[in-house]
PDB file of C-alpha atoms in Angstrom:
ATOM      1  CA  MET A   1       0.000   0.000   0.000  1.00 42.00           C
ATOM      2  CA  THR A   2       1.436   3.379  -0.953  1.00 46.00           C
ATOM      3  CA  GLU A   3       1.720   6.270   1.445  1.00 51.00           C
ATOM      4  CA  SER A   4      -1.382   8.419   1.518  1.00 63.00           C
ATOM      5  CA  ASN A   5      -0.928  12.071   0.716  1.00 85.00           C
ATOM      6  CA  ILE A   6      -4.392  12.967   1.897  1.00 93.00           C
ATOM      7  CA  PRO A   7      -5.198  12.178   5.524  1.00 94.00           C
ATOM      8  CA  THR A   8      -8.236  10.047   6.264  1.00 95.00           C
ATOM      9  CA  PRO A   9     -11.042  12.412   7.298  1.00 97.00           C
ATOM     10  CA  ILE A  10     -12.173  12.384  10.891  1.00 97.00           C
ATOM     11  CA  TRP A  11     -15.761  11.629  11.710  1.00 97.00           C
ATOM     12  CA  GLY A  12     -17.913  11.897  14.809  1.00 96.00           C
ATOM     13  CA  LYS A  13     -20.247   9.581  16.617  1.00 96.00           C
ATOM     14  CA  LEU A  14     -22.692   8.075  14.137  1.00 96.00           C
ATOM     15  CA  ASP A  15     -26.292   7.033  14.559  1.00 95.00           C
ATOM     16  CA  GLU A  16     -26.600   3.240  14.244  1.00 94.00           C
ATOM     17  CA  THR A  17     -28.464   3.610  10.928  1.00 95.00           C
ATOM     18  CA  VAL A  18     -25.497   5.385   9.343  1.00 96.00           C
ATOM     19  CA  TYR A  19     -22.788   3.268   7.691  1.00 95.00           C
ATOM     20  CA  GLU A  20     -19.636   3.342   9.809  1.00 95.00           C
ATOM     21  CA  PRO A  21     -16.568   3.796   7.541  1.00 96.00           C
ATOM     22  CA  ALA A  22     -15.050   0.386   6.863  1.00 95.00           C
ATOM     23  CA  GLU A  23     -12.600  -1.392   4.579  1.00 95.00           C
ATOM     24  CA  ASP A  24     -14.672  -0.599   1.512  1.00 96.00           C
ATOM     25  CA  SER A  25     -14.648   3.120   2.338  1.00 97.00           C
ATOM     26  CA  PHE A  26     -10.874   3.105   2.747  1.00 97.00           C
ATOM     27  CA  LEU A  27     -10.389   1.066  -0.418  1.00 97.00           C
ATOM     28  CA  LEU A  28     -12.389   3.705  -2.266  1.00 97.00           C
ATOM     29  CA  MET A  29     -10.142   6.446  -0.877  1.00 97.00           C
ATOM     30  CA  ASP A  30      -7.043   4.461  -1.928  1.00 97.00           C
ATOM     31  CA  ALA A  31      -8.561   4.121  -5.390  1.00 98.00           C
ATOM     32  CA  PHE A  32      -9.055   7.872  -5.668  1.00 98.00           C
ATOM     33  CA  GLU A  33      -5.406   8.411  -4.813  1.00 97.00           C
ATOM     34  CA  SER A  34      -4.301   5.941  -7.437  1.00 97.00           C
ATOM     35  CA  GLU A  35      -6.556   7.787  -9.902  1.00 97.00           C
ATOM     36  CA  ALA A  36      -5.198  11.199  -8.921  1.00 97.00           C
ATOM     37  CA  SER A  37      -3.660  12.074 -12.272  1.00 95.00           C
ATOM     38  CA  GLN A  38      -6.834  11.074 -14.154  1.00 96.00           C
ATOM     39  CA  ILE A  39      -8.983  13.080 -11.801  1.00 97.00           C
ATOM     40  CA  SER A  40      -6.687  16.056 -12.050  1.00 96.00           C
ATOM     41  CA  ARG A  41      -6.735  15.907 -15.830  1.00 96.00           C
ATOM     42  CA  ILE A  42     -10.505  16.148 -16.077  1.00 95.00           C
ATOM     43  CA  ASN A  43     -10.468  19.152 -13.704  1.00 95.00           C
ATOM     44  CA  PRO A  44     -13.837  18.283 -12.183  1.00 96.00           C
ATOM     45  CA  SER A  45     -16.292  20.957 -11.117  1.00 94.00           C
ATOM     46  CA  ILE A  46     -19.347  18.835 -10.277  1.00 96.00           C
ATOM     47  CA  ILE A  47     -18.767  15.891  -7.967  1.00 98.00           C
ATOM     48  CA  VAL A  48     -21.694  13.797  -6.765  1.00 98.00           C
ATOM     49  CA  GLU A  49     -21.775  11.047  -4.198  1.00 98.00           C
ATOM     50  CA  ILE A  50     -24.838   8.827  -3.925  1.00 98.00           C
ATOM     51  CA  GLY A  51     -25.373   7.423  -0.443  1.00 97.00           C
ATOM     52  CA  VAL A  52     -23.027   9.709   1.499  1.00 97.00           C
ATOM     53  CA  GLY A  53     -23.364   7.799   4.788  1.00 97.00           C
ATOM     54  CA  SER A  54     -20.952   9.317   7.287  1.00 97.00           C
ATOM     55  CA  GLY A  55     -19.618  11.768   4.710  1.00 97.00           C
ATOM     56  CA  VAL A  56     -15.994  10.609   4.880  1.00 98.00           C
ATOM     57  CA  VAL A  57     -15.739   9.725   1.203  1.00 98.00           C
ATOM     58  CA  THR A  58     -17.141  13.106   0.131  1.00 98.00           C
ATOM     59  CA  SER A  59     -14.773  14.774   2.566  1.00 98.00           C
ATOM     60  CA  PHE A  60     -11.824  12.833   1.191  1.00 98.00           C
ATOM     61  CA  ILE A  61     -12.540  13.506  -2.469  1.00 98.00           C
ATOM     62  CA  ARG A  62     -12.967  17.171  -1.629  1.00 97.00           C
ATOM     63  CA  SER A  63      -9.532  17.263   0.016  1.00 97.00           C
ATOM     64  CA  LEU A  64      -7.977  15.354  -2.865  1.00 97.00           C
ATOM     65  CA  ILE A  65      -9.371  17.590  -5.599  1.00 96.00           C
ATOM     66  CA  THR A  66      -8.498  20.728  -3.641  1.00 95.00           C
ATOM     67  CA  SER A  67      -4.902  19.548  -3.420  1.00 95.00           C
ATOM     68  CA  LEU A  68      -4.744  18.479  -7.085  1.00 94.00           C
ATOM     69  CA  ASN A  69      -6.413  21.498  -8.646  1.00 91.00           C
ATOM     70  CA  PRO A  70      -6.190  24.295  -6.082  1.00 91.00           C
ATOM     71  CA  SER A  71      -7.504  27.011  -8.353  1.00 89.00           C
ATOM     72  CA  THR A  72     -10.644  25.205  -9.485  1.00 88.00           C
ATOM     73  CA  THR A  73     -13.998  25.947  -7.886  1.00 88.00           C
ATOM     74  CA  PHE A  74     -16.040  22.804  -7.557  1.00 93.00           C
ATOM     75  CA  ILE A  75     -19.178  21.660  -5.821  1.00 94.00           C
ATOM     76  CA  ASN A  76     -19.653  18.419  -3.924  1.00 96.00           C
ATOM     77  CA  PHE A  77     -23.210  17.160  -4.043  1.00 97.00           C
ATOM     78  CA  GLY A  78     -24.372  14.287  -1.899  1.00 98.00           C
ATOM     79  CA  THR A  79     -27.580  12.329  -1.721  1.00 97.00           C
ATOM     80  CA  ASP A  80     -28.916   9.837   0.784  1.00 97.00           C
ATOM     81  CA  LEU A  81     -32.284   8.441   1.817  1.00 96.00           C
ATOM     82  CA  ASN A  82     -31.376   8.582   5.490  1.00 96.00           C
ATOM     83  CA  PRO A  83     -31.631  12.019   7.162  1.00 96.00           C
ATOM     84  CA  SER A  84     -29.187  10.877   9.858  1.00 96.00           C
ATOM     85  CA  ALA A  85     -26.581  10.212   7.185  1.00 97.00           C
ATOM     86  CA  LEU A  86     -27.093  13.669   5.703  1.00 97.00           C
ATOM     87  CA  ALA A  87     -26.708  15.256   9.133  1.00 97.00           C
ATOM     88  CA  ALA A  88     -23.594  13.149   9.770  1.00 97.00           C
ATOM     89  CA  THR A  89     -22.122  14.315   6.466  1.00 98.00           C
ATOM     90  CA  LEU A  90     -22.600  17.970   7.392  1.00 97.00           C
ATOM     91  CA  ASN A  91     -20.909  17.265  10.697  1.00 97.00           C
ATOM     92  CA  THR A  92     -18.005  15.433   9.048  1.00 97.00           C
ATOM     93  CA  ALA A  93     -17.379  18.423   6.768  1.00 97.00           C
ATOM     94  CA  LYS A  94     -17.303  20.747   9.779  1.00 97.00           C
ATOM     95  CA  LEU A  95     -14.978  18.441  11.747  1.00 97.00           C
ATOM     96  CA  ASN A  96     -12.559  18.482   8.817  1.00 97.00           C
ATOM     97  CA  ASN A  97     -12.852  22.266   8.392  1.00 97.00           C
ATOM     98  CA  GLN A  98     -14.401  21.997   4.981  1.00 96.00           C
ATOM     99  CA  LYS A  99     -17.118  23.828   3.184  1.00 93.00           C
ATOM    100  CA  ILE A 100     -20.317  21.830   3.613  1.00 93.00           C
ATOM    101  CA  PRO A 101     -21.389  19.804   0.599  1.00 96.00           C
ATOM    102  CA  GLU A 102     -24.746  20.417  -1.105  1.00 96.00           C
ATOM    103  CA  LEU A 103     -26.913  17.652   0.286  1.00 97.00           C
ATOM    104  CA  ILE A 104     -30.291  16.390  -0.803  1.00 97.00           C
ATOM    105  CA  GLN A 105     -32.492  13.724   0.708  1.00 97.00           C
ATOM    106  CA  CYS A 106     -33.603  11.576  -2.203  1.00 96.00           C
ATOM    107  CA  ASP A 107     -33.315   8.228  -3.922  1.00 95.00           C
ATOM    108  CA  LEU A 108     -30.205   7.862  -6.116  1.00 95.00           C
ATOM    109  CA  LEU A 109     -30.226  10.811  -8.567  1.00 96.00           C
ATOM    110  CA  SER A 110     -33.975  10.857  -9.190  1.00 93.00           C
ATOM    111  CA  PRO A 111     -34.680  14.588  -8.826  1.00 94.00           C
ATOM    112  CA  PHE A 112     -31.699  15.449 -11.046  1.00 95.00           C
ATOM    113  CA  LEU A 113     -32.124  13.203 -14.060  1.00 95.00           C
ATOM    114  CA  VAL A 114     -33.002  16.163 -16.261  1.00 92.00           C
ATOM    115  CA  ARG A 115     -31.121  19.049 -14.660  1.00 92.00           C
ATOM    116  CA  TRP A 116     -27.775  17.290 -14.344  1.00 95.00           C
ATOM    117  CA  LYS A 117     -27.678  15.755 -17.814  1.00 96.00           C
ATOM    118  CA  GLY A 118     -24.128  15.870 -19.085  1.00 96.00           C
ATOM    119  CA  LEU A 119     -22.874  17.704 -16.013  1.00 96.00           C
ATOM    120  CA  ILE A 120     -21.469  15.162 -13.591  1.00 97.00           C
ATOM    121  CA  ASP A 121     -17.667  15.038 -13.706  1.00 97.00           C
ATOM    122  CA  ILE A 122     -17.207  12.546 -10.896  1.00 98.00           C
ATOM    123  CA  LEU A 123     -19.900  10.257  -9.572  1.00 98.00           C
ATOM    124  CA  ILE A 124     -19.273   8.047  -6.558  1.00 98.00           C
ATOM    125  CA  PHE A 125     -21.378   5.231  -5.154  1.00 98.00           C
ATOM    126  CA  ASN A 126     -20.569   2.777  -2.400  1.00 97.00           C
ATOM    127  CA  PRO A 127     -23.876   0.954  -2.673  1.00 96.00           C
ATOM    128  CA  PRO A 128     -25.629  -1.562  -0.476  1.00 93.00           C
ATOM    129  CA  TYR A 129     -23.923  -4.499  -2.198  1.00 92.00           C
ATOM    130  CA  VAL A 130     -24.558  -7.442   0.075  1.00 92.00           C
ATOM    131  CA  PRO A 131     -26.722 -10.101  -1.576  1.00 92.00           C
ATOM    132  CA  THR A 132     -29.791 -10.448   0.620  1.00 93.00           C
ATOM    133  CA  GLU A 133     -32.936 -12.484   0.224  1.00 92.00           C
ATOM    134  CA  ASN A 134     -35.268  -9.617   0.936  1.00 90.00           C
ATOM    135  CA  GLU A 135     -35.502  -5.945   0.096  1.00 89.00           C
ATOM    136  CA  PRO A 136     -34.345  -3.624   2.899  1.00 92.00           C
ATOM    137  CA  LEU A 137     -37.076  -2.478   5.247  1.00 91.00           C
ATOM    138  CA  ASN A 138     -35.358   0.317   7.150  1.00 93.00           C
ATOM    139  CA  HIS A 139     -32.364   2.669   7.043  1.00 93.00           C
ATOM    140  CA  LEU A 140     -30.110   0.216   8.836  1.00 92.00           C
ATOM    141  CA  GLU A 141     -30.790  -2.507   6.269  1.00 92.00           C
ATOM    142  CA  ARG A 142     -30.474  -0.055   3.432  1.00 91.00           C
ATOM    143  CA  CYS A 143     -26.793   0.356   4.319  1.00 91.00           C
ATOM    144  CA  TYR A 144     -25.983  -3.114   3.068  1.00 92.00           C
ATOM    145  CA  ALA A 145     -28.979  -4.947   1.596  1.00 94.00           C
ATOM    146  CA  GLY A 146     -28.726  -5.195  -2.174  1.00 94.00           C
ATOM    147  CA  GLY A 147     -31.384  -7.809  -2.945  1.00 93.00           C
ATOM    148  CA  PRO A 148     -30.600 -11.292  -4.306  1.00 92.00           C
ATOM    149  CA  THR A 149     -27.719 -10.251  -6.578  1.00 91.00           C
ATOM    150  CA  GLY A 150     -26.619  -7.440  -4.299  1.00 92.00           C
ATOM    151  CA  ARG A 151     -27.106  -5.149  -7.263  1.00 94.00           C
ATOM    152  CA  ASP A 152     -30.597  -3.733  -6.838  1.00 94.00           C
ATOM    153  CA  ALA A 153     -29.427  -0.150  -6.401  1.00 95.00           C
ATOM    154  CA  VAL A 154     -26.635  -0.334  -8.976  1.00 96.00           C
ATOM    155  CA  ASP A 155     -28.878  -1.862 -11.631  1.00 96.00           C
ATOM    156  CA  ARG A 156     -31.440   0.894 -11.090  1.00 96.00           C
ATOM    157  CA  LEU A 157     -28.784   3.562 -11.430  1.00 97.00           C
ATOM    158  CA  ILE A 158     -26.737   2.412 -14.406  1.00 97.00           C
ATOM    159  CA  PRO A 159     -29.281   2.916 -17.234  1.00 97.00           C
ATOM    160  CA  SER A 160     -29.425   6.707 -16.788  1.00 95.00           C
ATOM    161  CA  LEU A 161     -25.723   7.249 -16.173  1.00 97.00           C
ATOM    162  CA  SER A 162     -24.190   7.750 -19.563  1.00 96.00           C
ATOM    163  CA  THR A 163     -26.455  10.759 -20.117  1.00 96.00           C
ATOM    164  CA  MET A 164     -25.639  12.163 -16.650  1.00 97.00           C
ATOM    165  CA  LEU A 165     -21.863  12.031 -16.946  1.00 98.00           C
ATOM    166  CA  SER A 166     -20.013  14.912 -18.575  1.00 97.00           C
ATOM    167  CA  PRO A 167     -18.018  13.964 -21.701  1.00 96.00           C
ATOM    168  CA  SER A 168     -14.936  13.086 -19.614  1.00 97.00           C
ATOM    169  CA  GLY A 169     -16.954  12.105 -16.531  1.00 98.00           C
ATOM    170  CA  ILE A 170     -16.038   9.108 -14.386  1.00 98.00           C
ATOM    171  CA  PHE A 171     -18.246   6.921 -12.221  1.00 98.00           C
ATOM    172  CA  TYR A 172     -16.585   5.059  -9.337  1.00 98.00           C
ATOM    173  CA  LEU A 173     -18.427   2.097  -7.831  1.00 98.00           C
ATOM    174  CA  VAL A 174     -17.681  -0.309  -4.999  1.00 97.00           C
ATOM    175  CA  ALA A 175     -18.600  -3.931  -5.716  1.00 97.00           C
ATOM    176  CA  LEU A 176     -18.239  -7.416  -4.233  1.00 96.00           C
ATOM    177  CA  LYS A 177     -16.973 -10.413  -6.139  1.00 96.00           C
ATOM    178  CA  SER A 178     -20.384 -12.005  -5.579  1.00 94.00           C
ATOM    179  CA  ASN A 179     -22.058  -9.107  -7.403  1.00 95.00           C
ATOM    180  CA  ASN A 180     -20.485 -10.633 -10.522  1.00 96.00           C
ATOM    181  CA  ILE A 181     -18.153  -8.058 -11.963  1.00 97.00           C
ATOM    182  CA  SER A 182     -18.312  -9.256 -15.546  1.00 97.00           C
ATOM    183  CA  ASP A 183     -22.121  -9.112 -15.421  1.00 97.00           C
ATOM    184  CA  ILE A 184     -21.905  -5.545 -14.171  1.00 97.00           C
ATOM    185  CA  PHE A 185     -19.545  -4.636 -17.023  1.00 98.00           C
ATOM    186  CA  GLU A 186     -21.808  -6.269 -19.560  1.00 98.00           C
ATOM    187  CA  PHE A 187     -24.892  -4.517 -18.226  1.00 98.00           C
ATOM    188  CA  ALA A 188     -23.031  -1.224 -18.164  1.00 98.00           C
ATOM    189  CA  SER A 189     -21.782  -1.617 -21.711  1.00 97.00           C
ATOM    190  CA  LYS A 190     -25.374  -2.144 -22.902  1.00 98.00           C
ATOM    191  CA  HIS A 191     -25.967   1.282 -21.401  1.00 98.00           C
ATOM    192  CA  PHE A 192     -23.023   2.917 -23.140  1.00 98.00           C
ATOM    193  CA  LEU A 193     -20.599   2.766 -20.233  1.00 98.00           C
ATOM    194  CA  HIS A 194     -17.176   1.178 -20.395  1.00 98.00           C
ATOM    195  CA  GLY A 195     -16.092  -0.385 -17.093  1.00 98.00           C
ATOM    196  CA  SER A 196     -12.713  -1.342 -15.666  1.00 98.00           C
ATOM    197  CA  ILE A 197     -11.203  -2.365 -12.353  1.00 98.00           C
ATOM    198  CA  VAL A 198      -9.229   0.293 -10.479  1.00 98.00           C
ATOM    199  CA  LEU A 199      -8.354  -1.635  -7.355  1.00 97.00           C
ATOM    200  CA  GLU A 200      -9.264  -4.915  -5.720  1.00 97.00           C
ATOM    201  CA  ARG A 201      -8.569  -6.348  -2.301  1.00 97.00           C
ATOM    202  CA  ARG A 202      -9.588  -9.090   0.042  1.00 96.00           C
ATOM    203  CA  CYS A 203     -11.106  -7.491   3.133  1.00 90.00           C
ATOM    204  CA  GLY A 204     -11.892 -10.082   5.753  1.00 88.00           C
ATOM    205  CA  ARG A 205     -14.522 -12.431   4.358  1.00 89.00           C
ATOM    206  CA  GLU A 206     -15.232 -10.240   1.367  1.00 90.00           C
ATOM    207  CA  TYR A 207     -13.396  -9.653  -1.892  1.00 96.00           C
ATOM    208  CA  LEU A 208     -13.904  -6.039  -2.886  1.00 97.00           C
ATOM    209  CA  TYR A 209     -13.486  -4.151  -6.135  1.00 98.00           C
ATOM    210  CA  ILE A 210     -13.398  -0.483  -6.971  1.00 98.00           C
ATOM    211  CA  LEU A 211     -14.729  -0.193 -10.486  1.00 98.00           C
ATOM    212  CA  LYS A 212     -14.698   2.784 -12.772  1.00 98.00           C
ATOM    213  CA  PHE A 213     -16.939   3.589 -15.695  1.00 98.00           C
ATOM    214  CA  VAL A 214     -16.612   6.144 -18.455  1.00 98.00           C
ATOM    215  CA  LYS A 215     -18.834   6.832 -21.438  1.00 97.00           C
ATOM    216  CA  SER A 216     -18.249   4.366 -24.257  1.00 94.00           C
ATOM    217  CA  LYS A 217     -16.622   5.814 -27.364  1.00 79.00           C
TER     218      LYS A 217
ATOM    219  CA  MET B   1     -18.844  26.992 -12.798  1.00 76.00           C
ATOM    220  CA  LEU B   2     -21.163  29.754 -14.023  1.00 80.00           C
ATOM    221  CA  GLN B   3     -21.474  27.994 -17.333  1.00 81.00           C
ATOM    222  CA  LYS B   4     -23.072  25.033 -15.543  1.00 85.00           C
ATOM    223  CA  VAL B   5     -25.478  27.166 -13.586  1.00 87.00           C
ATOM    224  CA  GLU B   6     -28.856  28.180 -14.934  1.00 87.00           C
ATOM    225  CA  TYR B   7     -28.254  31.766 -14.036  1.00 89.00           C
ATOM    226  CA  PRO B   8     -31.830  33.123 -14.340  1.00 88.00           C
ATOM    227  CA  VAL B   9     -33.019  30.470 -11.869  1.00 86.00           C
ATOM    228  CA  LEU B  10     -30.217  31.350  -9.457  1.00 88.00           C
ATOM    229  CA  ALA B  11     -31.090  35.053  -9.713  1.00 88.00           C
ATOM    230  CA  GLU B  12     -34.773  34.384  -9.080  1.00 85.00           C
ATOM    231  CA  ALA B  13     -34.005  32.188  -6.061  1.00 85.00           C
ATOM    232  CA  ALA B  14     -31.633  34.792  -4.689  1.00 85.00           C
ATOM    233  CA  LYS B  15     -34.235  37.524  -5.037  1.00 85.00           C
ATOM    234  CA  VAL B  16     -36.807  35.474  -3.153  1.00 80.00           C
ATOM    235  CA  THR B  17     -34.397  35.177  -0.239  1.00 77.00           C
ATOM    236  CA  ASN B  18     -34.197  38.992   0.026  1.00 76.00           C
ATOM    237  CA  ILE B  19     -30.519  39.412   0.593  1.00 76.00           C
ATOM    238  CA  GLU B  20     -29.730  42.997   1.516  1.00 75.00           C
ATOM    239  CA  ASN B  21     -27.292  45.144  -0.409  1.00 77.00           C
ATOM    240  CA  LEU B  22     -26.824  42.746  -3.273  1.00 81.00           C
ATOM    241  CA  GLU B  23     -27.515  43.899  -6.812  1.00 84.00           C
ATOM    242  CA  ILE B  24     -28.531  40.777  -8.666  1.00 86.00           C
ATOM    243  CA  PRO B  25     -28.980  41.071 -12.426  1.00 88.00           C
ATOM    244  CA  ASN B  26     -31.843  39.000 -13.901  1.00 87.00           C
ATOM    245  CA  GLU B  27     -29.745  37.714 -16.742  1.00 88.00           C
ATOM    246  CA  LEU B  28     -26.112  36.775 -17.098  1.00 88.00           C
ATOM    247  CA  PRO B  29     -24.331  39.925 -18.337  1.00 88.00           C
ATOM    248  CA  SER B  30     -22.707  39.426 -21.728  1.00 88.00           C
ATOM    249  CA  ASP B  31     -19.327  40.460 -20.330  1.00 89.00           C
ATOM    250  CA  TRP B  32     -19.702  38.237 -17.265  1.00 87.00           C
ATOM    251  CA  GLU B  33     -16.260  36.639 -17.546  1.00 87.00           C
ATOM    252  CA  ASN B  34     -14.539  39.966 -17.020  1.00 89.00           C
ATOM    253  CA  ASN B  35     -17.139  41.838 -15.026  1.00 89.00           C
ATOM    254  CA  GLU B  36     -15.598  42.049 -11.528  1.00 90.00           C
ATOM    255  CA  THR B  37     -18.681  43.507  -9.888  1.00 89.00           C
ATOM    256  CA  PHE B  38     -20.856  40.757 -11.283  1.00 89.00           C
ATOM    257  CA  LEU B  39     -18.325  38.033 -10.465  1.00 88.00           C
ATOM    258  CA  ASN B  40     -18.283  39.164  -6.836  1.00 88.00           C
ATOM    259  CA  VAL B  41     -22.058  38.928  -6.671  1.00 88.00           C
ATOM    260  CA  ALA B  42     -22.035  35.511  -8.333  1.00 87.00           C
ATOM    261  CA  TYR B  43     -19.348  34.301  -5.950  1.00 85.00           C
ATOM    262  CA  LYS B  44     -21.449  35.362  -2.962  1.00 85.00           C
ATOM    263  CA  LEU B  45     -24.548  33.679  -4.365  1.00 86.00           C
ATOM    264  CA  LEU B  46     -22.793  30.400  -5.121  1.00 85.00           C
ATOM    265  CA  ASN B  47     -20.534  30.129  -2.106  1.00 83.00           C
ATOM    266  CA  CYS B  48     -21.658  32.309   0.760  1.00 83.00           C
ATOM    267  CA  ILE B  49     -25.384  32.011   0.918  1.00 82.00           C
ATOM    268  CA  ASN B  50     -27.188  28.904   2.005  1.00 85.00           C
ATOM    269  CA  VAL B  51     -30.891  28.328   2.528  1.00 87.00           C
ATOM    270  CA  VAL B  52     -31.143  26.643   5.911  1.00 90.00           C
ATOM    271  CA  GLU B  53     -34.917  26.575   6.319  1.00 91.00           C
ATOM    272  CA  GLY B  54     -37.288  27.057   3.426  1.00 90.00           C
ATOM    273  CA  GLU B  55     -38.745  25.291   0.469  1.00 91.00           C
ATOM    274  CA  LEU B  56     -38.140  24.576  -3.185  1.00 90.00           C
ATOM    275  CA  GLU B  57     -41.104  24.904  -5.482  1.00 89.00           C
ATOM    276  CA  CYS B  58     -41.374  23.124  -8.794  1.00 88.00           C
ATOM    277  CA  PRO B  59     -42.301  25.773 -11.400  1.00 85.00           C
ATOM    278  CA  GLU B  60     -44.275  23.249 -13.425  1.00 88.00           C
ATOM    279  CA  THR B  61     -46.332  21.439 -10.795  1.00 89.00           C
ATOM    280  CA  GLY B  62     -46.149  23.743  -7.799  1.00 91.00           C
ATOM    281  CA  ARG B  63     -45.002  20.768  -5.721  1.00 92.00           C
ATOM    282  CA  LYS B  64     -43.038  21.999  -2.730  1.00 93.00           C
ATOM    283  CA  PHE B  65     -39.952  20.371  -1.270  1.00 94.00           C
ATOM    284  CA  ILE B  66     -39.121  21.373   2.274  1.00 94.00           C
ATOM    285  CA  ILE B  67     -35.600  22.432   3.186  1.00 94.00           C
ATOM    286  CA  ARG B  68     -34.563  21.776   6.760  1.00 93.00           C
ATOM    287  CA  ASP B  69     -31.031  22.299   8.163  1.00 91.00           C
ATOM    288  CA  SER B  70     -29.825  23.165   4.629  1.00 91.00           C
ATOM    289  CA  ILE B  71     -31.090  19.874   3.230  1.00 95.00           C
ATOM    290  CA  PRO B  72     -34.070  19.644   0.872  1.00 95.00           C
ATOM    291  CA  ASN B  73     -36.215  16.539   1.096  1.00 95.00           C
ATOM    292  CA  MET B  74     -36.865  15.452  -2.456  1.00 94.00           C
ATOM    293  CA  LEU B  75     -38.200  11.995  -1.779  1.00 93.00           C
ATOM    294  CA  ALA B  76     -41.225  11.198  -3.878  1.00 83.00           C
ATOM    295  CA  ASN B  77     -44.407  10.438  -1.997  1.00 80.00           C
ATOM    296  CA  GLU B  78     -46.071   7.084  -2.591  1.00 73.00           C
ATOM    297  CA  ASP B  79     -48.756   8.608  -4.754  1.00 76.00           C
ATOM    298  CA  GLU B  80     -46.171  10.269  -6.945  1.00 75.00           C
ATOM    299  CA  VAL B  81     -44.320   7.114  -7.896  1.00 70.00           C
ATOM    300  CA  GLU B  82     -45.392   4.875 -10.754  1.00 64.00           C
ATOM    301  CA  SER B  83     -45.881   1.330  -9.499  1.00 54.00           C
TER     302      SER B  83
END
């Protein structure tokens, strides 16, 4: 593992329904660092995270982009279904002395499917990826429950994405081996997105991937 | 950043919030890239002002979305979602 140039953000006490930063969160941050030159090159101004949880990933990407492109103004947007997660994200920004992100309580990108067409430079999603028999019934379950394939949320999101991303936009996604990476890539390519693996790692019982998608040529 | 903003909507929203001492043009001035006065206003609107409590209103349907603690709730109600 390479030395991190950006410190891991600090976060406060979290409500039990908010996802506590874990290996997948840190793997995502490592992936961003390994993608630093790509991210810098696209000079992003609109960054969106779906499912902000504790807010650490949004905080981290903000710090990274600020250090890479110090003279660029950019906005971090974040969405989440859980109001406790949104509140936690505001708090995380304050604890790390950052400008607060623009947060909206909603499902995926639903309210923005028209307005944000072609505008998103970086999209980030650490979804509920655990394969579960049933749909989630509450905020706690929504942190991890992804339905039988673990891909309920991802499969709902992917079809609209190629129109949402800016021409050089990048979508970063966390996935489990059991989500079936090649299936995800195939599904994405049907929706005009080209996927690749940025980083992968065994974390305890799980084998995790950080995937990236760009618009197909 | 200004190129990604629908300026007339921003101006209208800003006017509704009644910020004192801020001259907000209705339209993006044609010389906006070099207009220091305008750029200062735009900077304030984009970075310094935040609606903490209020509502967003859809201009087409009139549907209101409540903003609490800076966060709008844009979840669809059950009757608004196609089954």
